[in-house]
Amino acid sequence: MTAKYAVILAAGQGTRMKSKLYKVLHSVCGKPMVDHVLTQIEGNKMDQIVTVIGHGAKKVKETLGKRTAYVMQKEQLGTGHAVLQAEQLLGGKEGVTLIVCGDTPLFTAETFKELFEYHQQKGAVATVLTAVTKKPFGYGRIVRNNLGIVEKIVEQKDASAQEAAITEINTGVYCFDNKELFSALHQIKNDNNQGEYYLTDVMEIFKKQHKVIAAYKMKDFSESMGVNDRIALAKAAMIMRKRINEGHMRNGVTLIDPATTYIDTDVIIGSDTVIEPGVLLKGHTVIGEDCVIGAHSEIKDSVIHNGVRVTASLLEKAEMDAESNIGPYSHLRPKAQIGKKVHIGNFVEIKNAQIGEDTKVGHLTYVGDATLGKHINVGCGCVFVNYDGKNKHRTTVGDYSFIGSASNMIAPLEIADHAYVAAGSTITDDVESKDMAIARGRQVNKKGYYDRYPCAEKALEEETKGRKTAN
């Protein structure tokens, strides 16, 4: 079986992005562009992948990790020079090498597979992936002879008027016989308008050697989009988002308004789940079956089990078990774990806390660094006070307990099973099972206080005046 290699070109800075972030690291639907490229290449079971790095080398390595080998292009002298840097790892090996740019996030594994197969079927030394577009400006043109055989590839800046009118363009993706590639790269020159070593010049070298050069015309031009500025980045994201959304809908997910639904690449959604307009699903979020994700919710790196309802709320690195619900306007922060059939109402914030089955946290409450058991009712306006100004402390509440409204639980604190906390209490000591804790000042009624109130005389005049007017 023929060995398959790949070289990803990711050394450029991308000055047109006008960004401190290196171009290939800009995100499209939750993943850096170069990561998209690597992921799709990996889908073809490669024998070795090499990424050519330069600007931002350290950050590119941090992003891609050990999924690829790396070579450094210290000087930016063109695509041919960039690929030549991979010779130290690939030179002399038998097989086929795929060349892809790191700023083309829309290519699919299927397109790469078709290119590999076409290249081998034609017995070619080189195969270029092409596409047809009505707006070819900026792309290299595919120049064919009257028999349709590829003669050469001409860059935009070097094209004559006749060549510039050609609508078949070079996508920047190629398959090469690996040994022939590196042999030809040593023969190319930089006598062009840019003074660079073009990878495309190896085609003329192969032609002079009477070797077979093929061109595979891809079906969907949009896949070939290279991202050089923020406008192209937004267009690529729009295309990717449409592709992602249609994939989920084909798999049985209802998107009420796909145009306003933003789902990252790695999100997983179960069938019969309904996603309402304005929803953002980010990172490695997993959503089960039969859920409803309400309008304007945002969920990031979280796990949502079957039958959950999220209403206009924000979830970050949290988990909601089956048939639980939240919202509107609540916030699950990292390490929030919501049990089965739990109700989290409006304006509730939960952080690093576990909420047991059938517990209810209705509204206007903060639960931080706490473990709540099963079948607990937490009243309105409660605060689990977890921070003493230096350290975080934890509160534990046992099963079947009741926390009255407007109560403060001062951690560290243990409230046992079947315990009660009276409304308006500030609890600093542990509460034993079946006890009720009351920690509030006694009510005192001051008789006749109204008559001493500064505005009482004026209020009496207004009241008397109102009676006379009524009569």
PDB file of N, CA, C and O in Angstrom, residues 392-464:
ATOM      1  N   LYS A 392     -11.224  29.719  50.140  1.00  0.00           N
ATOM      2  CA  LYS A 392     -12.571  29.243  49.855  1.00  0.00           C
ATOM      3  C   LYS A 392     -12.911  28.108  50.816  1.00  0.00           C
ATOM      4  O   LYS A 392     -12.057  27.297  51.168  1.00  0.00           O
ATOM      5  N   HIS A 393     -14.170  28.060  51.259  1.00  0.00           N
ATOM      6  CA  HIS A 393     -14.633  27.017  52.169  1.00  0.00           C
ATOM      7  C   HIS A 393     -15.911  26.403  51.615  1.00  0.00           C
ATOM      8  O   HIS A 393     -16.614  27.008  50.810  1.00  0.00           O
ATOM      9  N   ARG A 394     -16.239  25.204  52.122  1.00  0.00           N
ATOM     10  CA  ARG A 394     -17.331  24.431  51.536  1.00  0.00           C
ATOM     11  C   ARG A 394     -18.490  24.258  52.512  1.00  0.00           C
ATOM     12  O   ARG A 394     -18.303  24.153  53.723  1.00  0.00           O
ATOM     13  N   THR A 395     -19.702  24.220  51.944  1.00  0.00           N
ATOM     14  CA  THR A 395     -20.922  23.959  52.701  1.00  0.00           C
ATOM     15  C   THR A 395     -21.543  22.659  52.200  1.00  0.00           C
ATOM     16  O   THR A 395     -21.594  22.408  50.999  1.00  0.00           O
ATOM     17  N   THR A 396     -22.040  21.849  53.147  1.00  0.00           N
ATOM     18  CA  THR A 396     -22.743  20.617  52.791  1.00  0.00           C
ATOM     19  C   THR A 396     -24.142  20.660  53.388  1.00  0.00           C
ATOM     20  O   THR A 396     -24.313  20.977  54.578  1.00  0.00           O
ATOM     21  N   VAL A 397     -25.148  20.357  52.554  1.00  0.00           N
ATOM     22  CA  VAL A 397     -26.539  20.329  53.012  1.00  0.00           C
ATOM     23  C   VAL A 397     -27.087  18.934  52.744  1.00  0.00           C
ATOM     24  O   VAL A 397     -27.019  18.432  51.603  1.00  0.00           O
ATOM     25  N   GLY A 398     -27.636  18.290  53.770  1.00  0.00           N
ATOM     26  CA  GLY A 398     -28.132  16.926  53.640  1.00  0.00           C
ATOM     27  C   GLY A 398     -29.471  16.826  52.935  1.00  0.00           C
ATOM     28  O   GLY A 398     -30.153  17.832  52.678  1.00  0.00           O
ATOM     29  N   ASP A 399     -29.894  15.596  52.656  1.00  0.00           N
ATOM     30  CA  ASP A 399     -31.143  15.324  51.942  1.00  0.00           C
ATOM     31  C   ASP A 399     -32.356  15.820  52.728  1.00  0.00           C
ATOM     32  O   ASP A 399     -32.367  15.849  53.955  1.00  0.00           O
ATOM     33  N   TYR A 400     -33.392  16.183  51.977  1.00  0.00           N
ATOM     34  CA  TYR A 400     -34.705  16.550  52.526  1.00  0.00           C
ATOM     35  C   TYR A 400     -34.619  17.739  53.485  1.00  0.00           C
ATOM     36  O   TYR A 400     -35.445  17.881  54.387  1.00  0.00           O
ATOM     37  N   SER A 401     -33.672  18.590  53.318  1.00  0.00           N
ATOM     38  CA  SER A 401     -33.574  19.789  54.152  1.00  0.00           C
ATOM     39  C   SER A 401     -34.310  20.951  53.492  1.00  0.00           C
ATOM     40  O   SER A 401     -34.702  20.892  52.315  1.00  0.00           O
ATOM     41  N   PHE A 402     -34.471  22.023  54.273  1.00  0.00           N
ATOM     42  CA  PHE A 402     -35.186  23.210  53.805  1.00  0.00           C
ATOM     43  C   PHE A 402     -34.366  24.442  54.183  1.00  0.00           C
ATOM     44  O   PHE A 402     -34.035  24.634  55.359  1.00  0.00           O
ATOM     45  N   ILE A 403     -34.053  25.254  53.163  1.00  0.00           N
ATOM     46  CA  ILE A 403     -33.293  26.483  53.402  1.00  0.00           C
ATOM     47  C   ILE A 403     -34.226  27.652  53.129  1.00  0.00           C
ATOM     48  O   ILE A 403     -34.626  27.900  51.992  1.00  0.00           O
ATOM     49  N   GLY A 404     -34.601  28.379  54.179  1.00  0.00           N
ATOM     50  CA  GLY A 404     -35.554  29.476  54.041  1.00  0.00           C
ATOM     51  C   GLY A 404     -34.994  30.645  53.251  1.00  0.00           C
ATOM     52  O   GLY A 404     -33.777  30.847  53.148  1.00  0.00           O
ATOM     53  N   SER A 405     -35.879  31.454  52.713  1.00  0.00           N
ATOM     54  CA  SER A 405     -35.499  32.595  51.881  1.00  0.00           C
ATOM     55  C   SER A 405     -34.603  33.577  52.636  1.00  0.00           C
ATOM     56  O   SER A 405     -34.691  33.714  53.862  1.00  0.00           O
ATOM     57  N   ALA A 406     -33.747  34.247  51.867  1.00  0.00           N
ATOM     58  CA  ALA A 406     -32.878  35.312  52.379  1.00  0.00           C
ATOM     59  C   ALA A 406     -31.951  34.826  53.488  1.00  0.00           C
ATOM     60  O   ALA A 406     -31.634  35.577  54.414  1.00  0.00           O
ATOM     61  N   SER A 407     -31.506  33.579  53.392  1.00  0.00           N
ATOM     62  CA  SER A 407     -30.581  33.040  54.391  1.00  0.00           C
ATOM     63  C   SER A 407     -29.159  33.055  53.841  1.00  0.00           C
ATOM     64  O   SER A 407     -28.933  32.925  52.636  1.00  0.00           O
ATOM     65  N   ASN A 408     -28.201  33.205  54.771  1.00  0.00           N
ATOM     66  CA  ASN A 408     -26.785  33.151  54.428  1.00  0.00           C
ATOM     67  C   ASN A 408     -26.159  31.959  55.137  1.00  0.00           C
ATOM     68  O   ASN A 408     -26.253  31.844  56.361  1.00  0.00           O
ATOM     69  N   MET A 409     -25.497  31.087  54.358  1.00  0.00           N
ATOM     70  CA  MET A 409     -24.797  29.945  54.937  1.00  0.00           C
ATOM     71  C   MET A 409     -23.301  30.259  54.914  1.00  0.00           C
ATOM     72  O   MET A 409     -22.694  30.293  53.843  1.00  0.00           O
ATOM     73  N   ILE A 410     -22.710  30.498  56.098  1.00  0.00           N
ATOM     74  CA  ILE A 410     -21.320  30.921  56.191  1.00  0.00           C
ATOM     75  C   ILE A 410     -20.422  29.690  56.295  1.00  0.00           C
ATOM     76  O   ILE A 410     -20.390  29.009  57.319  1.00  0.00           O
ATOM     77  N   ALA A 411     -19.690  29.394  55.239  1.00  0.00           N
ATOM     78  CA  ALA A 411     -18.813  28.212  55.203  1.00  0.00           C
ATOM     79  C   ALA A 411     -17.535  28.454  56.010  1.00  0.00           C
ATOM     80  O   ALA A 411     -17.131  29.618  56.197  1.00  0.00           O
ATOM     81  N   PRO A 412     -16.925  27.355  56.549  1.00  0.00           N
ATOM     82  CA  PRO A 412     -17.317  25.943  56.395  1.00  0.00           C
ATOM     83  C   PRO A 412     -18.527  25.606  57.255  1.00  0.00           C
ATOM     84  O   PRO A 412     -18.641  26.083  58.394  1.00  0.00           O
ATOM     85  N   LEU A 413     -19.415  24.772  56.702  1.00  0.00           N
ATOM     86  CA  LEU A 413     -20.693  24.540  57.370  1.00  0.00           C
ATOM     87  C   LEU A 413     -21.249  23.177  56.982  1.00  0.00           C
ATOM     88  O   LEU A 413     -21.155  22.760  55.832  1.00  0.00           O
ATOM     89  N   GLU A 414     -21.856  22.481  57.969  1.00  0.00           N
ATOM     90  CA  GLU A 414     -22.521  21.205  57.728  1.00  0.00           C
ATOM     91  C   GLU A 414     -23.966  21.327  58.193  1.00  0.00           C
ATOM     92  O   GLU A 414     -24.232  21.585  59.370  1.00  0.00           O
ATOM     93  N   ILE A 415     -24.893  21.143  57.239  1.00  0.00           N
ATOM     94  CA  ILE A 415     -26.313  21.114  57.570  1.00  0.00           C
ATOM     95  C   ILE A 415     -26.792  19.695  57.287  1.00  0.00           C
ATOM     96  O   ILE A 415     -26.724  19.229  56.140  1.00  0.00           O
ATOM     97  N   ALA A 416     -27.255  18.996  58.308  1.00  0.00           N
ATOM     98  CA  ALA A 416     -27.546  17.567  58.195  1.00  0.00           C
ATOM     99  C   ALA A 416     -28.857  17.310  57.451  1.00  0.00           C
ATOM    100  O   ALA A 416     -29.617  18.238  57.120  1.00  0.00           O
ATOM    101  N   ASP A 417     -29.157  16.023  57.228  1.00  0.00           N
ATOM    102  CA  ASP A 417     -30.413  15.620  56.605  1.00  0.00           C
ATOM    103  C   ASP A 417     -31.602  16.101  57.438  1.00  0.00           C
ATOM    104  O   ASP A 417     -31.537  16.195  58.668  1.00  0.00           O
ATOM    105  N   HIS A 418     -32.701  16.411  56.723  1.00  0.00           N
ATOM    106  CA  HIS A 418     -33.973  16.758  57.369  1.00  0.00           C
ATOM    107  C   HIS A 418     -33.830  17.956  58.304  1.00  0.00           C
ATOM    108  O   HIS A 418     -34.541  18.066  59.303  1.00  0.00           O
ATOM    109  N   ALA A 419     -32.926  18.861  58.012  1.00  0.00           N
ATOM    110  CA  ALA A 419     -32.756  20.065  58.844  1.00  0.00           C
ATOM    111  C   ALA A 419     -33.483  21.250  58.205  1.00  0.00           C
ATOM    112  O   ALA A 419     -33.755  21.251  56.999  1.00  0.00           O
ATOM    113  N   TYR A 420     -33.774  22.244  59.043  1.00  0.00           N
ATOM    114  CA  TYR A 420     -34.459  23.451  58.576  1.00  0.00           C
ATOM    115  C   TYR A 420     -33.619  24.670  58.924  1.00  0.00           C
ATOM    116  O   TYR A 420     -33.025  24.747  60.010  1.00  0.00           O
ATOM    117  N   VAL A 421     -33.606  25.628  57.987  1.00  0.00           N
ATOM    118  CA  VAL A 421     -33.013  26.938  58.254  1.00  0.00           C
ATOM    119  C   VAL A 421     -34.119  27.963  58.076  1.00  0.00           C
ATOM    120  O   VAL A 421     -34.727  28.058  57.000  1.00  0.00           O
ATOM    121  N   ALA A 422     -34.396  28.702  59.123  1.00  0.00           N
ATOM    122  CA  ALA A 422     -35.488  29.674  59.071  1.00  0.00           C
ATOM    123  C   ALA A 422     -35.135  30.834  58.141  1.00  0.00           C
ATOM    124  O   ALA A 422     -33.964  31.234  58.025  1.00  0.00           O
ATOM    125  N   ALA A 423     -36.147  31.375  57.486  1.00  0.00           N
ATOM    126  CA  ALA A 423     -35.938  32.482  56.556  1.00  0.00           C
ATOM    127  C   ALA A 423     -35.244  33.649  57.250  1.00  0.00           C
ATOM    128  O   ALA A 423     -35.504  33.940  58.419  1.00  0.00           O
ATOM    129  N   GLY A 424     -34.358  34.302  56.508  1.00  0.00           N
ATOM    130  CA  GLY A 424     -33.690  35.486  57.029  1.00  0.00           C
ATOM    131  C   GLY A 424     -32.564  35.191  57.993  1.00  0.00           C
ATOM    132  O   GLY A 424     -32.082  36.105  58.673  1.00  0.00           O
ATOM    133  N   SER A 425     -32.100  33.955  58.069  1.00  0.00           N
ATOM    134  CA  SER A 425     -31.060  33.580  59.023  1.00  0.00           C
ATOM    135  C   SER A 425     -29.668  33.685  58.401  1.00  0.00           C
ATOM    136  O   SER A 425     -29.485  33.488  57.197  1.00  0.00           O
ATOM    137  N   THR A 426     -28.703  33.969  59.266  1.00  0.00           N
ATOM    138  CA  THR A 426     -27.294  33.876  58.897  1.00  0.00           C
ATOM    139  C   THR A 426     -26.695  32.759  59.737  1.00  0.00           C
ATOM    140  O   THR A 426     -26.530  32.896  60.951  1.00  0.00           O
ATOM    141  N   ILE A 427     -26.388  31.631  59.077  1.00  0.00           N
ATOM    142  CA  ILE A 427     -25.998  30.411  59.783  1.00  0.00           C
ATOM    143  C   ILE A 427     -24.477  30.276  59.784  1.00  0.00           C
ATOM    144  O   ILE A 427     -23.844  30.211  58.733  1.00  0.00           O
ATOM    145  N   THR A 428     -23.906  30.228  60.972  1.00  0.00           N
ATOM    146  CA  THR A 428     -22.453  30.095  61.113  1.00  0.00           C
ATOM    147  C   THR A 428     -22.047  28.780  61.772  1.00  0.00           C
ATOM    148  O   THR A 428     -20.875  28.412  61.711  1.00  0.00           O
ATOM    149  N   ASP A 429     -23.006  28.103  62.427  1.00  0.00           N
ATOM    150  CA  ASP A 429     -22.708  26.851  63.122  1.00  0.00           C
ATOM    151  C   ASP A 429     -23.436  25.693  62.446  1.00  0.00           C
ATOM    152  O   ASP A 429     -24.509  25.869  61.854  1.00  0.00           O
ATOM    153  N   ASP A 430     -22.875  24.496  62.580  1.00  0.00           N
ATOM    154  CA  ASP A 430     -23.484  23.311  61.980  1.00  0.00           C
ATOM    155  C   ASP A 430     -24.895  23.086  62.525  1.00  0.00           C
ATOM    156  O   ASP A 430     -25.207  23.457  63.674  1.00  0.00           O
ATOM    157  N   VAL A 431     -25.746  22.466  61.675  1.00  0.00           N
ATOM    158  CA  VAL A 431     -27.136  22.182  62.061  1.00  0.00           C
ATOM    159  C   VAL A 431     -27.334  20.673  62.010  1.00  0.00           C
ATOM    160  O   VAL A 431     -27.084  20.042  60.987  1.00  0.00           O
ATOM    161  N   GLU A 432     -27.803  20.108  63.119  1.00  0.00           N
ATOM    162  CA  GLU A 432     -27.974  18.663  63.186  1.00  0.00           C
ATOM    163  C   GLU A 432     -29.306  18.226  62.584  1.00  0.00           C
ATOM    164  O   GLU A 432     -30.220  19.037  62.394  1.00  0.00           O
ATOM    165  N   SER A 433     -29.411  16.921  62.328  1.00  0.00           N
ATOM    166  CA  SER A 433     -30.594  16.369  61.684  1.00  0.00           C
ATOM    167  C   SER A 433     -31.874  16.687  62.462  1.00  0.00           C
ATOM    168  O   SER A 433     -31.920  16.583  63.695  1.00  0.00           O
ATOM    169  N   LYS A 434     -32.899  17.112  61.746  1.00  0.00           N
ATOM    170  CA  LYS A 434     -34.243  17.407  62.254  1.00  0.00           C
ATOM    171  C   LYS A 434     -34.297  18.641  63.143  1.00  0.00           C
ATOM    172  O   LYS A 434     -35.337  18.938  63.725  1.00  0.00           O
ATOM    173  N   ASP A 435     -33.182  19.384  63.242  1.00  0.00           N
ATOM    174  CA  ASP A 435     -33.196  20.656  63.975  1.00  0.00           C
ATOM    175  C   ASP A 435     -33.587  21.785  63.027  1.00  0.00           C
ATOM    176  O   ASP A 435     -33.448  21.686  61.811  1.00  0.00           O
ATOM    177  N   MET A 436     -34.083  22.885  63.631  1.00  0.00           N
ATOM    178  CA  MET A 436     -34.311  24.101  62.865  1.00  0.00           C
ATOM    179  C   MET A 436     -33.384  25.183  63.408  1.00  0.00           C
ATOM    180  O   MET A 436     -33.364  25.437  64.618  1.00  0.00           O
ATOM    181  N   ALA A 437     -32.638  25.816  62.526  1.00  0.00           N
ATOM    182  CA  ALA A 437     -31.720  26.887  62.924  1.00  0.00           C
ATOM    183  C   ALA A 437     -32.359  28.226  62.632  1.00  0.00           C
ATOM    184  O   ALA A 437     -32.848  28.474  61.528  1.00  0.00           O
ATOM    185  N   ILE A 438     -32.371  29.083  63.665  1.00  0.00           N
ATOM    186  CA  ILE A 438     -32.860  30.457  63.509  1.00  0.00           C
ATOM    187  C   ILE A 438     -31.744  31.383  63.967  1.00  0.00           C
ATOM    188  O   ILE A 438     -31.265  31.275  65.099  1.00  0.00           O
ATOM    189  N   ALA A 439     -31.333  32.276  63.092  1.00  0.00           N
ATOM    190  CA  ALA A 439     -30.250  33.198  63.449  1.00  0.00           C
ATOM    191  C   ALA A 439     -30.586  34.576  62.907  1.00  0.00           C
ATOM    192  O   ALA A 439     -30.128  34.997  61.851  1.00  0.00           O
ATOM    193  N   ARG A 440     -31.460  35.271  63.677  1.00  0.00           N
ATOM    194  CA  ARG A 440     -31.873  36.607  63.254  1.00  0.00           C
ATOM    195  C   ARG A 440     -32.336  37.389  64.481  1.00  0.00           C
ATOM    196  O   ARG A 440     -32.731  36.803  65.504  1.00  0.00           O
ATOM    197  N   GLY A 441     -32.286  38.685  64.391  1.00  0.00           N
ATOM    198  CA  GLY A 441     -32.717  39.506  65.521  1.00  0.00           C
ATOM    199  C   GLY A 441     -34.227  39.432  65.732  1.00  0.00           C
ATOM    200  O   GLY A 441     -34.996  39.246  64.796  1.00  0.00           O
ATOM    201  N   ARG A 442     -34.661  39.551  67.036  1.00  0.00           N
ATOM    202  CA  ARG A 442     -36.094  39.517  67.329  1.00  0.00           C
ATOM    203  C   ARG A 442     -36.764  40.786  66.817  1.00  0.00           C
ATOM    204  O   ARG A 442     -36.189  41.868  66.859  1.00  0.00           O
ATOM    205  N   GLN A 443     -38.006  40.638  66.390  1.00  0.00           N
ATOM    206  CA  GLN A 443     -38.765  41.775  65.901  1.00  0.00           C
ATOM    207  C   GLN A 443     -39.226  42.646  67.071  1.00  0.00           C
ATOM    208  O   GLN A 443     -39.736  42.149  68.078  1.00  0.00           O
ATOM    209  N   VAL A 444     -39.059  43.953  66.933  1.00  0.00           N
ATOM    210  CA  VAL A 444     -39.526  44.916  67.930  1.00  0.00           C
ATOM    211  C   VAL A 444     -40.401  45.932  67.211  1.00  0.00           C
ATOM    212  O   VAL A 444     -39.997  46.552  66.237  1.00  0.00           O
ATOM    213  N   ASN A 445     -41.638  46.134  67.720  1.00  0.00           N
ATOM    214  CA  ASN A 445     -42.552  47.119  67.149  1.00  0.00           C
ATOM    215  C   ASN A 445     -42.548  48.377  68.021  1.00  0.00           C
ATOM    216  O   ASN A 445     -42.852  48.320  69.205  1.00  0.00           O
ATOM    217  N   LYS A 446     -42.209  49.536  67.483  1.00  0.00           N
ATOM    218  CA  LYS A 446     -42.181  50.810  68.193  1.00  0.00           C
ATOM    219  C   LYS A 446     -43.534  51.496  68.041  1.00  0.00           C
ATOM    220  O   LYS A 446     -43.878  52.006  66.975  1.00  0.00           O
ATOM    221  N   LYS A 447     -44.305  51.517  69.126  1.00  0.00           N
ATOM    222  CA  LYS A 447     -45.654  52.073  69.072  1.00  0.00           C
ATOM    223  C   LYS A 447     -45.609  53.588  68.846  1.00  0.00           C
ATOM    224  O   LYS A 447     -44.786  54.293  69.412  1.00  0.00           O
ATOM    225  N   GLY A 448     -46.522  54.055  67.979  1.00  0.00           N
ATOM    226  CA  GLY A 448     -46.667  55.488  67.738  1.00  0.00           C
ATOM    227  C   GLY A 448     -45.512  56.122  66.997  1.00  0.00           C
ATOM    228  O   GLY A 448     -45.404  57.345  66.928  1.00  0.00           O
ATOM    229  N   TYR A 449     -44.624  55.314  66.398  1.00  0.00           N
ATOM    230  CA  TYR A 449     -43.440  55.870  65.750  1.00  0.00           C
ATOM    231  C   TYR A 449     -43.819  56.762  64.575  1.00  0.00           C
ATOM    232  O   TYR A 449     -43.147  57.743  64.294  1.00  0.00           O
ATOM    233  N   TYR A 450     -44.915  56.465  63.925  1.00  0.00           N
ATOM    234  CA  TYR A 450     -45.297  57.234  62.734  1.00  0.00           C
ATOM    235  C   TYR A 450     -45.491  58.701  63.067  1.00  0.00           C
ATOM    236  O   TYR A 450     -45.133  59.576  62.280  1.00  0.00           O
ATOM    237  N   ASP A 451     -46.050  58.967  64.212  1.00  0.00           N
ATOM    238  CA  ASP A 451     -46.314  60.364  64.577  1.00  0.00           C
ATOM    239  C   ASP A 451     -45.028  61.162  64.775  1.00  0.00           C
ATOM    240  O   ASP A 451     -45.034  62.395  64.711  1.00  0.00           O
ATOM    241  N   ARG A 452     -43.903  60.449  65.046  1.00  0.00           N
ATOM    242  CA  ARG A 452     -42.619  61.141  65.220  1.00  0.00           C
ATOM    243  C   ARG A 452     -41.813  61.189  63.926  1.00  0.00           C
ATOM    244  O   ARG A 452     -40.728  61.758  63.900  1.00  0.00           O
ATOM    245  N   TYR A 453     -42.390  60.630  62.903  1.00  0.00           N
ATOM    246  CA  TYR A 453     -41.687  60.574  61.618  1.00  0.00           C
ATOM    247  C   TYR A 453     -41.586  61.990  61.049  1.00  0.00           C
ATOM    248  O   TYR A 453     -42.568  62.753  61.106  1.00  0.00           O
ATOM    249  N   PRO A 454     -40.465  62.452  60.550  1.00  0.00           N
ATOM    250  CA  PRO A 454     -40.254  63.844  60.117  1.00  0.00           C
ATOM    251  C   PRO A 454     -41.299  64.361  59.141  1.00  0.00           C
ATOM    252  O   PRO A 454     -41.643  65.537  59.180  1.00  0.00           O
ATOM    253  N   CYS A 455     -41.795  63.511  58.294  1.00  0.00           N
ATOM    254  CA  CYS A 455     -42.744  63.969  57.276  1.00  0.00           C
ATOM    255  C   CYS A 455     -44.187  63.677  57.659  1.00  0.00           C
ATOM    256  O   CYS A 455     -45.093  63.820  56.834  1.00  0.00           O
ATOM    257  N   ALA A 456     -44.398  63.246  58.890  1.00  0.00           N
ATOM    258  CA  ALA A 456     -45.743  62.838  59.283  1.00  0.00           C
ATOM    259  C   ALA A 456     -46.736  63.990  59.190  1.00  0.00           C
ATOM    260  O   ALA A 456     -47.872  63.820  58.753  1.00  0.00           O
ATOM    261  N   GLU A 457     -46.315  65.220  59.651  1.00  0.00           N
ATOM    262  CA  GLU A 457     -47.226  66.366  59.645  1.00  0.00           C
ATOM    263  C   GLU A 457     -47.644  66.723  58.218  1.00  0.00           C
ATOM    264  O   GLU A 457     -48.832  66.977  57.948  1.00  0.00           O
ATOM    265  N   LYS A 458     -46.693  66.726  57.296  1.00  0.00           N
ATOM    266  CA  LYS A 458     -47.005  67.031  55.897  1.00  0.00           C
ATOM    267  C   LYS A 458     -47.918  65.964  55.308  1.00  0.00           C
ATOM    268  O   LYS A 458     -48.859  66.267  54.579  1.00  0.00           O
ATOM    269  N   ALA A 459     -47.653  64.697  55.645  1.00  0.00           N
ATOM    270  CA  ALA A 459     -48.473  63.599  55.132  1.00  0.00           C
ATOM    271  C   ALA A 459     -49.907  63.723  55.628  1.00  0.00           C
ATOM    272  O   ALA A 459     -50.862  63.467  54.894  1.00  0.00           O
ATOM    273  N   LEU A 460     -50.055  64.147  56.907  1.00  0.00           N
ATOM    274  CA  LEU A 460     -51.398  64.324  57.470  1.00  0.00           C
ATOM    275  C   LEU A 460     -52.134  65.429  56.731  1.00  0.00           C
ATOM    276  O   LEU A 460     -53.343  65.317  56.452  1.00  0.00           O
ATOM    277  N   GLU A 461     -51.452  66.540  56.414  1.00  0.00           N
ATOM    278  CA  GLU A 461     -52.071  67.640  55.668  1.00  0.00           C
ATOM    279  C   GLU A 461     -52.545  67.166  54.294  1.00  0.00           C
ATOM    280  O   GLU A 461     -53.648  67.508  53.854  1.00  0.00           O
ATOM    281  N   GLU A 462     -51.722  66.405  53.620  1.00  0.00           N
ATOM    282  CA  GLU A 462     -52.091  65.902  52.293  1.00  0.00           C
ATOM    283  C   GLU A 462     -53.289  64.966  52.379  1.00  0.00           C
ATOM    284  O   GLU A 462     -54.179  64.986  51.532  1.00  0.00           O
ATOM    285  N   GLU A 463     -53.312  64.128  53.433  1.00  0.00           N
ATOM    286  CA  GLU A 463     -54.417  63.204  53.611  1.00  0.00           C
ATOM    287  C   GLU A 463     -55.712  63.959  53.860  1.00  0.00           C
ATOM    288  O   GLU A 463     -56.763  63.632  53.306  1.00  0.00           O
ATOM    289  N   THR A 464     -55.658  64.992  54.723  1.00  0.00           N
ATOM    290  CA  THR A 464     -56.844  65.803  55.032  1.00  0.00           C
ATOM    291  C   THR A 464     -57.346  66.535  53.798  1.00  0.00           C
ATOM    292  O   THR A 464     -58.551  66.600  53.528  1.00  0.00           O
TER     293      THR A 464
END
